[in-house]
């Protein structure tokens, strides 16, 4: 494991990197919310049941929104003695019906922090045009212009100011680099893959909404590109639903 450190001092502080996936349909996003189920709440409950004590400084690498799924996200937290590390690491991985899956805990150096382990993220947005039941995909009826959609995806690749393709996002850094925006179609199933160094709130859902709108002929590539170049904070087509969005992986920094 990349960050596992056998030299971690376990005598006073037990720092852990947690890898986890989750079913986003069961949560109102990652961050804690009053009286709402969240990934943070579910993971905290699992951690503290396994450890028998409070999980300190729990923090996540990606703070996905309500309804967004994850195959891989990361969190960090720490515990104090007494802690049976082997028992905790085994207990945390036991499957249970809490919306989390494939949860693993790795001891790491005390300086490892969830917000600093990512060099980039890979998201997938799934669309179905075949009418098959799929609660993790956006369902679209009618034809789409595949060639125009691919061209639109190519326009979004690279380094741009994505101010126009975000929603209720206060991030001061709106310039992001997308190293991959790729469409893959197999028998009525369309996957759009996004890889980049960072993403703004609702950015992918706005980009997909634009790609689909161009494919449907209700928005033009020229309009989308002008909007991208304008730096405006409004004007993009409506964002697609969160149900089709999955965080596939965190691209990790090397030691």
XYZ file of C-alpha atoms in Angstrom:
255
model
C 0.000 0.000 0.000
C 1.335 3.396 -1.059
C 1.074 5.162 2.283
C 1.430 2.261 4.663
C 4.308 2.991 6.987
C 5.593 0.281 9.281
C 7.490 2.921 11.221
C 4.310 4.628 12.416
C 4.556 5.135 16.154
C 1.596 3.322 17.680
C 2.439 4.158 21.285
C 0.401 7.372 21.496
C -1.378 8.128 18.214
C -2.790 5.814 15.553
C -3.182 7.645 12.238
C -5.257 5.874 9.587
C -5.969 6.241 5.904
C -9.411 4.822 5.110
C -10.334 3.667 1.618
C -14.056 3.321 0.951
C -16.805 3.194 -1.623
C -20.486 4.007 -1.137
C -23.977 4.006 -2.625
C -24.676 7.704 -3.083
C -28.436 7.213 -3.336
C -28.490 6.525 0.407
C -26.763 9.741 1.418
C -27.136 13.505 1.329
C -23.510 13.819 0.250
C -20.283 13.333 2.193
C -20.119 16.255 4.690
C -22.161 16.042 7.906
C -25.649 17.540 7.751
C -28.086 18.048 10.582
C -30.582 15.179 10.813
C -29.652 13.772 7.378
C -27.780 10.558 6.483
C -24.320 11.324 5.096
C -21.214 9.365 4.197
C -19.348 11.090 7.027
C -21.914 9.972 9.577
C -21.979 6.381 8.307
C -18.188 6.106 8.288
C -17.836 7.711 11.719
C -20.306 5.233 13.181
C -18.450 2.312 11.607
C -15.040 3.604 12.748
C -16.088 4.267 16.302
C -17.875 0.939 16.675
C -14.734 -0.854 15.485
C -12.327 1.222 17.570
C -14.431 1.648 20.695
C -13.537 5.329 20.824
C -13.989 8.641 19.021
C -12.480 9.036 15.552
C -10.499 12.274 15.658
C -10.064 14.751 12.780
C -12.125 12.750 10.278
C -11.622 14.284 6.835
C -12.305 13.168 3.244
C -10.365 13.503 0.002
C -13.464 14.099 -2.152
C -16.605 15.737 -0.747
C -19.096 14.356 -3.248
C -22.637 15.778 -3.401
C -25.990 14.203 -2.649
C -26.683 11.138 -4.791
C -23.140 10.760 -6.171
C -21.696 7.256 -5.864
C -18.095 6.259 -5.237
C -16.029 3.198 -6.051
C -13.042 4.765 -4.282
C -12.732 7.704 -1.932
C -10.346 8.273 0.968
C -10.529 9.624 4.481
C -8.084 10.108 7.328
C -8.563 10.094 11.082
C -6.677 9.097 14.199
C -7.167 7.327 17.511
C -5.342 7.195 20.823
C -4.284 4.313 23.006
C -5.563 1.886 24.030
C -6.393 0.529 20.548
C -6.092 -3.037 19.304
C -4.955 -2.105 15.790
C -5.350 -5.541 14.217
C -8.814 -6.007 15.645
C -9.845 -2.520 14.494
C -8.517 -3.031 10.959
C -10.364 -6.334 10.693
C -13.627 -5.007 12.131
C -13.720 -1.971 9.860
C -13.708 -4.189 6.769
C -16.710 -6.330 7.742
C -19.588 -5.852 5.309
C -22.702 -4.293 6.788
C -25.850 -2.616 5.510
C -24.790 1.000 6.037
C -24.344 2.164 2.432
C -20.563 1.811 2.560
C -18.617 -0.907 0.774
C -15.052 -2.182 0.441
C -13.899 -0.250 3.502
C -10.224 -0.707 4.422
C -8.026 0.956 7.036
C -4.260 1.431 6.653
C -1.878 2.780 9.315
C 0.036 5.776 7.975
C 2.419 8.471 9.078
C 0.829 11.161 11.257
C 1.450 13.756 8.543
C -0.728 11.991 5.951
C -3.949 13.970 5.432
C -6.896 13.080 3.198
C -7.000 16.476 1.483
C -3.361 16.184 0.379
C -3.168 12.644 -0.982
C -4.868 13.333 -4.316
C -3.044 14.221 -7.522
C -6.310 13.986 -9.453
C -9.660 12.240 -9.690
C -11.463 10.021 -12.169
C -15.236 10.303 -12.503
C -17.639 8.443 -14.765
C -21.065 9.632 -15.851
C -23.408 6.938 -17.183
C -26.249 7.446 -19.680
C -28.698 4.863 -21.009
C -30.576 5.201 -24.281
C -31.762 1.580 -24.456
C -34.596 1.827 -21.933
C -33.105 -0.776 -19.599
C -33.658 -0.315 -15.876
C -30.628 1.232 -14.192
C -30.863 3.457 -11.121
C -27.240 4.525 -11.569
C -27.698 6.050 -15.010
C -29.459 8.974 -16.671
C -32.137 7.725 -19.066
C -32.527 9.593 -22.341
C -35.093 8.977 -25.055
C -34.566 9.924 -28.678
C -31.494 10.117 -30.850
C -28.206 11.795 -30.017
C -25.612 13.125 -32.457
C -22.640 11.028 -31.391
C -20.101 12.905 -33.514
C -21.084 16.309 -32.098
C -20.991 14.944 -28.553
C -17.460 13.668 -29.070
C -16.366 16.998 -30.524
C -17.892 18.825 -27.557
C -16.070 16.520 -25.134
C -12.794 17.292 -26.906
C -13.405 21.018 -26.442
C -13.665 20.569 -22.679
C -10.383 18.673 -22.470
C -7.337 20.686 -21.423
C -6.853 23.645 -19.088
C -9.764 26.088 -18.870
C -11.561 28.462 -16.549
C -14.708 26.466 -15.812
C -16.569 29.305 -14.064
C -19.605 28.862 -16.330
C -19.808 25.163 -15.555
C -20.348 25.151 -11.809
C -23.225 25.761 -9.399
C -23.240 27.385 -5.976
C -19.506 26.955 -5.821
C -17.354 29.507 -4.002
C -13.965 28.046 -4.927
C -11.492 30.842 -5.753
C -9.621 28.560 -8.166
C -11.857 27.978 -11.186
C -9.039 26.989 -13.567
C -8.853 23.200 -13.853
C -7.040 20.788 -16.166
C -8.966 17.862 -17.600
C -6.539 15.302 -18.973
C -9.333 13.045 -20.214
C -12.896 13.615 -21.417
C -13.828 10.434 -23.238
C -17.123 9.001 -24.476
C -17.556 5.239 -24.750
C -20.732 3.663 -26.150
C -21.715 -0.008 -26.027
C -25.212 -1.038 -27.131
C -27.206 1.839 -25.729
C -24.939 2.461 -22.755
C -22.854 5.646 -22.837
C -20.077 6.263 -20.324
C -18.391 9.655 -20.189
C -15.061 9.586 -18.357
C -13.527 12.670 -16.774
C -10.031 12.764 -15.309
C -8.465 15.925 -13.974
C -6.544 17.678 -11.262
C -9.707 19.018 -9.639
C -13.401 19.691 -10.131
C -15.804 22.449 -9.135
C -19.188 21.817 -7.537
C -21.595 20.339 -10.114
C -18.935 20.872 -12.799
C -19.187 17.376 -14.286
C -22.978 17.428 -14.192
C -22.935 20.745 -16.051
C -20.425 19.482 -18.614
C -22.480 16.343 -19.239
C -25.624 18.440 -19.496
C -23.920 20.513 -22.185
C -22.601 17.475 -24.072
C -26.101 15.960 -24.079
C -27.730 19.264 -25.104
C -25.320 19.533 -28.041
C -26.097 15.933 -28.966
C -29.810 16.697 -28.889
C -29.365 19.810 -31.015
C -30.759 22.234 -28.400
C -27.390 23.896 -27.710
C -24.559 24.509 -30.147
C -20.864 23.848 -29.779
C -20.168 27.511 -30.584
C -22.395 28.599 -27.700
C -20.700 26.151 -25.340
C -17.175 27.179 -26.331
C -17.974 30.914 -26.101
C -19.408 30.311 -22.654
C -16.276 28.391 -21.635
C -14.044 31.214 -22.848
C -16.184 33.952 -21.289
C -15.514 33.057 -17.660
C -19.140 33.872 -16.801
C -20.691 32.128 -13.819
C -23.982 31.322 -15.544
C -25.514 30.360 -18.863
C -24.664 26.673 -19.212
C -27.401 24.116 -19.922
C -29.096 22.524 -16.960
C -27.017 20.062 -14.946
C -27.929 16.400 -15.303
C -29.099 14.373 -12.308
C -26.539 13.055 -9.824
C -27.722 9.447 -10.174
C -25.395 8.758 -13.128
C -22.236 10.132 -11.511
C -19.648 7.903 -9.840
C -16.255 8.769 -8.389
C -14.216 5.890 -9.798
C -10.767 6.515 -8.307
C -8.449 8.944 -6.577
C -5.152 9.388 -8.412
C -2.722 9.272 -5.513
C 0.438 11.240 -4.968
C 3.619 9.235 -4.779
C 5.629 9.169 -1.566
